[in-house]
Coordinates of C-alpha atoms and ligand atoms in Angstrom, one line a residue:
M23 CA 232.3 -15.5 -113.6
T24 CA 229.2 -15.4 -111.7
K25 CA 227.5 -12.1 -110.7
A26 CA 228.7 -11.5 -107.1
D27 CA 232.4 -12.1 -108.3
S28 CA 231.6 -9.7 -110.8
S29 CA 230.5 -7.2 -108.4
S30 CA 233.5 -7.3 -106.4
Y31 CA 235.3 -6.8 -109.2
L32 CA 233.4 -3.7 -110.3
E33 CA 233.9 -2.5 -107.2
N34 CA 237.5 -2.2 -107.2
A35 CA 237.8 -1.5 -110.9
F36 CA 235.7 1.2 -111.5
T37 CA 237.4 4.8 -110.0
L38 CA 237.3 7.7 -111.5
E39 CA 241.1 6.8 -112.3
S40 CA 240.4 3.9 -113.7
L41 CA 237.7 5.3 -116.2
R42 CA 239.6 8.0 -117.0
D43 CA 242.3 5.6 -118.1
S44 CA 239.7 4.3 -120.5
L45 CA 238.6 7.2 -121.8
I46 CA 242.4 7.8 -122.6
R47 CA 242.9 4.4 -124.0
Q48 CA 239.6 5.0 -126.3
E49 CA 240.6 8.6 -127.9
D50 CA 243.5 6.4 -129.5
S51 CA 240.5 4.1 -131.0
V52 CA 239.5 7.2 -131.8
I53 CA 242.1 9.1 -133.7
F54 CA 243.6 5.6 -135.7
S55 CA 239.3 5.4 -136.6
L56 CA 239.5 9.5 -137.9
I57 CA 243.1 8.3 -139.8
E58 CA 241.5 5.6 -141.6
R59 CA 238.5 7.6 -142.9
A60 CA 241.0 10.2 -144.3
K61 CA 242.4 7.8 -146.6
F62 CA 239.1 8.1 -148.5
P63 CA 237.8 10.9 -150.3
V64 CA 234.5 12.3 -148.9
N65 CA 232.7 10.3 -151.4
S66 CA 229.2 11.8 -151.1
N67 CA 227.3 9.2 -152.9
T68 CA 227.9 6.6 -149.6
Y69 CA 225.5 9.4 -148.4
D70 CA 223.4 10.4 -151.2
K71 CA 219.7 8.2 -150.9
S72 CA 219.2 8.5 -154.3
Y73 CA 222.4 6.7 -154.9
I74 CA 221.0 3.2 -154.1
S75 CA 217.7 1.4 -154.5
V76 CA 216.8 -1.3 -152.1
P77 CA 213.1 -2.1 -152.0
G78 CA 211.6 -0.8 -148.8
F79 CA 214.5 1.4 -147.7
G80 CA 214.9 4.8 -148.5
G81 CA 218.1 5.6 -146.7
S82 CA 221.5 6.0 -147.9
L83 CA 224.3 3.7 -148.9
A84 CA 225.8 4.5 -145.5
E85 CA 222.7 4.2 -143.4
F86 CA 222.4 1.0 -145.0
F87 CA 225.7 0.0 -144.2
V88 CA 225.5 1.0 -140.3
R89 CA 222.0 -0.8 -139.8
N90 CA 223.1 -4.4 -141.9
T91 CA 226.1 -4.4 -139.5
E92 CA 224.0 -3.9 -136.7
D93 CA 221.8 -6.8 -136.8
V94 CA 224.8 -9.0 -137.1
H95 CA 226.5 -7.3 -133.8
A96 CA 223.7 -7.4 -132.5
K97 CA 223.0 -11.3 -133.2
A98 CA 226.5 -11.6 -131.9
G99 CA 225.6 -9.9 -128.5
R100 CA 227.5 -6.6 -129.1
Y101 CA 224.2 -4.3 -127.7
K102 CA 224.1 -6.7 -124.5
T103 CA 227.2 -5.0 -122.7
P104 CA 225.9 -1.8 -121.2
E105 CA 229.1 -0.2 -122.7
E106 CA 227.6 -0.5 -126.1
N107 CA 224.5 1.6 -127.8
P108 CA 223.3 0.6 -131.3
F109 CA 222.8 3.6 -133.7
F110 CA 219.4 2.2 -134.7
P111 CA 218.1 0.2 -131.6
E112 CA 214.3 0.3 -133.0
H113 CA 214.9 -3.1 -135.3
L114 CA 217.6 -5.5 -133.2
L115 CA 217.7 -9.0 -133.7
P116 CA 217.9 -11.3 -130.8
P117 CA 221.7 -12.3 -130.0
V118 CA 222.4 -16.0 -130.4
V119 CA 224.5 -16.3 -127.5
P120 CA 223.7 -17.6 -124.4
P121 CA 223.5 -14.2 -121.4
F122 CA 227.1 -13.0 -120.2
P123 CA 226.6 -11.5 -116.2
Y124 CA 227.9 -8.3 -116.7
P125 CA 228.4 -6.3 -113.5
E126 CA 225.4 -4.3 -112.8
V127 CA 227.3 -0.9 -112.6
L128 CA 225.0 1.2 -113.9
H129 CA 221.1 2.3 -112.6
P130 CA 219.0 0.2 -114.9
A131 CA 217.0 3.0 -116.8
S132 CA 220.2 4.2 -118.0
A133 CA 219.9 1.7 -121.0
F134 CA 217.2 4.1 -122.4
I135 CA 220.3 6.8 -122.9
N136 CA 221.3 7.0 -125.9
I137 CA 222.1 10.3 -127.9
N138 CA 223.4 8.5 -130.9
K139 CA 221.0 10.2 -133.3
S140 CA 223.0 13.6 -132.1
I141 CA 226.4 11.6 -133.0
W142 CA 225.5 11.0 -135.9
K143 CA 224.2 14.3 -137.4
V144 CA 227.2 15.7 -135.6
Y145 CA 229.8 13.0 -137.6
F146 CA 228.6 13.6 -140.8
D147 CA 227.5 17.1 -140.9
E148 CA 230.5 18.7 -139.0
L149 CA 233.3 16.2 -139.1
L150 CA 233.0 14.5 -141.9
P151 CA 233.8 17.5 -143.9
L152 CA 237.5 18.7 -142.0
I153 CA 238.6 15.2 -142.1
A154 CA 238.1 14.0 -145.5
A155 CA 239.3 15.6 -148.7
P156 CA 236.4 16.7 -151.3
G157 CA 236.5 14.1 -154.0
D158 CA 235.2 10.7 -155.3
D159 CA 237.1 7.3 -155.6
G160 CA 234.1 5.1 -155.8
N161 CA 235.1 3.0 -152.7
Y162 CA 231.8 4.0 -151.4
A163 CA 231.5 0.2 -149.1
S164 CA 234.7 0.8 -147.7
T165 CA 233.9 4.3 -146.9
A166 CA 230.9 3.5 -145.0
A167 CA 232.6 0.7 -143.4
S168 CA 235.3 3.1 -142.0
D169 CA 232.5 5.9 -141.4
L170 CA 231.1 3.1 -138.8
A171 CA 234.3 2.2 -137.3
C172 CA 234.6 6.4 -136.2
L173 CA 231.1 6.3 -135.3
Q174 CA 231.3 3.2 -133.3
A175 CA 234.6 4.6 -131.5
L176 CA 233.1 8.2 -130.7
S177 CA 229.9 6.6 -129.4
R178 CA 231.1 4.0 -127.1
R179 CA 233.7 7.1 -125.5
I180 CA 230.5 9.3 -125.3
H181 CA 228.3 7.0 -123.5
Y182 CA 231.2 5.7 -121.2
G183 CA 229.6 9.5 -119.6
K184 CA 227.1 7.0 -118.1
F185 CA 229.8 5.2 -116.2
V186 CA 231.6 8.4 -115.3
A187 CA 228.3 9.6 -113.6
E188 CA 227.7 6.6 -111.7
V189 CA 231.3 6.6 -110.0
K190 CA 230.9 10.4 -109.4
F191 CA 227.8 10.1 -107.5
R192 CA 229.1 7.0 -105.8
E193 CA 232.2 9.5 -104.7
S194 CA 229.7 12.0 -103.4
P195 CA 225.9 11.4 -103.1
Q196 CA 226.0 14.5 -101.2
D197 CA 227.1 16.8 -103.3
Y198 CA 225.0 15.7 -106.1
E199 CA 221.8 14.5 -104.6
P200 CA 220.2 18.0 -104.4
A201 CA 220.8 18.6 -107.5
I202 CA 219.4 15.2 -109.0
R203 CA 215.9 15.9 -106.2
S204 CA 215.3 19.5 -108.3
Q205 CA 216.4 18.3 -111.9
D206 CA 218.5 21.1 -111.7
R207 CA 220.8 20.2 -115.0
E208 CA 222.9 23.5 -114.8
A209 CA 224.2 22.5 -111.4
L210 CA 224.9 18.8 -112.2
L211 CA 227.1 20.4 -115.2
K212 CA 228.6 22.5 -113.0
L213 CA 229.4 19.7 -110.4
L214 CA 230.7 17.1 -113.4
T215 CA 232.6 19.4 -115.1
F216 CA 236.5 19.5 -114.5
E217 CA 237.9 22.5 -116.7
S218 CA 241.8 21.4 -116.0
V219 CA 241.2 17.4 -117.1
E220 CA 239.2 18.8 -120.2
E221 CA 242.7 21.5 -121.0
M222 CA 245.1 18.3 -120.9
V223 CA 241.9 16.1 -123.0
K224 CA 242.8 19.0 -125.9
K225 CA 246.2 18.6 -125.7
R226 CA 246.8 15.1 -125.8
V227 CA 244.6 14.0 -128.3
A228 CA 246.5 16.8 -130.7
K229 CA 249.4 15.7 -129.6
K230 CA 248.3 11.8 -130.4
A231 CA 246.8 12.9 -133.6
M232 CA 250.9 14.1 -134.2
V233 CA 252.6 11.0 -133.3
F234 CA 250.1 8.8 -135.0
G235 CA 249.3 10.5 -137.5
Q236 CA 252.6 11.3 -139.1
E237 CA 254.2 9.9 -142.2
V238 CA 257.1 7.5 -141.2
S239 CA 260.2 7.1 -143.9
L240 CA 263.6 5.6 -143.2
D241 CA 264.9 8.9 -144.5
T242 CA 266.2 11.4 -142.0
D243 CA 264.5 14.3 -143.5
D244 CA 260.9 13.4 -142.2
K245 CA 258.5 15.3 -143.4
E246 CA 257.4 17.5 -140.8
G247 CA 253.5 18.9 -140.4
N248 CA 252.4 16.5 -143.2
Y249 CA 249.6 14.9 -140.7
K250 CA 246.6 12.4 -141.8
V251 CA 244.1 13.8 -139.8
N252 CA 244.8 17.7 -138.7
P253 CA 245.9 17.6 -134.9
S254 CA 243.7 21.1 -134.0
V255 CA 240.8 19.8 -135.9
V256 CA 240.8 16.4 -133.6
S257 CA 241.1 18.7 -130.4
R258 CA 238.5 21.0 -131.7
L259 CA 236.3 17.5 -132.0
Y260 CA 236.8 16.8 -128.4
E261 CA 236.3 20.5 -127.4
E262 CA 233.3 21.0 -129.5
W263 CA 231.7 17.7 -129.4
V264 CA 233.1 14.8 -127.6
M265 CA 233.4 16.6 -124.3
P266 CA 230.1 18.3 -124.5
L267 CA 228.3 15.2 -125.7
T268 CA 229.9 13.0 -122.6
K269 CA 228.6 15.2 -120.2
I270 CA 225.1 15.6 -121.8
V271 CA 225.3 12.4 -121.5
Q272 CA 226.6 12.4 -117.7
V273 CA 223.5 15.1 -116.7
E274 CA 220.9 12.6 -118.5
Y275 CA 222.2 9.7 -116.2
L276 CA 222.4 11.7 -113.1
L277 CA 218.8 13.1 -113.5
L278 CA 217.5 9.7 -113.2
R279 CA 220.0 8.0 -111.1
L280 CA 217.5 8.4 -107.6
D281 CA 214.7 7.1 -109.7
Ligands
PRE324 O1 237.3 13.2 -116.4 C1 236.2 13.2 -116.3 O2 236.0 13.8 -115.0 C2 234.9 13.8 -116.7 O3 233.9 13.8 -116.7 C3 235.2 12.9 -118.6 C4 235.2 14.7 -119.1 C5 235.5 14.4 -120.8 O4 234.5 14.0 -121.3 O5 236.5 14.0 -121.0 C6 234.2 15.2 -119.2 C7 233.8 16.1 -118.2 C8 235.0 16.9 -117.4 O6 234.6 18.5 -117.3 C9 236.5 16.5 -118.1 C10 236.7 15.5 -119.0

């Protein structure tokens, strides 16, 4: 696809409705990744810096796993698409693949918006204790791999706010420009918030957690209420962290939209 092709594709493909459809699809990825992580108990050695000894590296196994996996992903070109943001952008290796002409939808400065440090903290400090049962089964590498899948799904979803903000701006620049010029975060937050949409998101993710995480058996007496991830935890995840962080990304994006 040439750049010209991709920009007309872009005009048709990026509407608020199509972006919301993508957010809905991404809910599936987030919930499945949580279900996979919930297979393992907490496995606290995965997060204990003193558990591993790697010369020149003082982090946990989880951090070791994420950094090294991101190196491979960076070489394969993952972070060249504007939809992906690394957790450790400081030390990434250059891609071995040729550049792809991704449509230039976003303001160039948006490349510097990366709130993965906050996502990392919320995931390990707040969410993990709610989805993983206490205990230790020794599967630390698989645990770190499933943590990374959760982190990536959450990061992609939350940073998608850049696209949502761009489309909202394009649809009504006259509403957003005064608040951007005065760098008024509160006003921007108010403009981009749709409470009725948020209510639907909370209900839908709880329902998906019920459907995706139920025990499926061929017996007639299926055990209801025995879910792999608690649906109310998923709803709370979205209410308290995913949607607020997506809104922070949107505000940060809009603040630099006229630069
Ligand atoms: O759908 C939107 O308009 C969004 O901005 C996305 C989102 C969300 O994170 O799900 C965030 C803010 C809105 O209040 C509603 C939903």
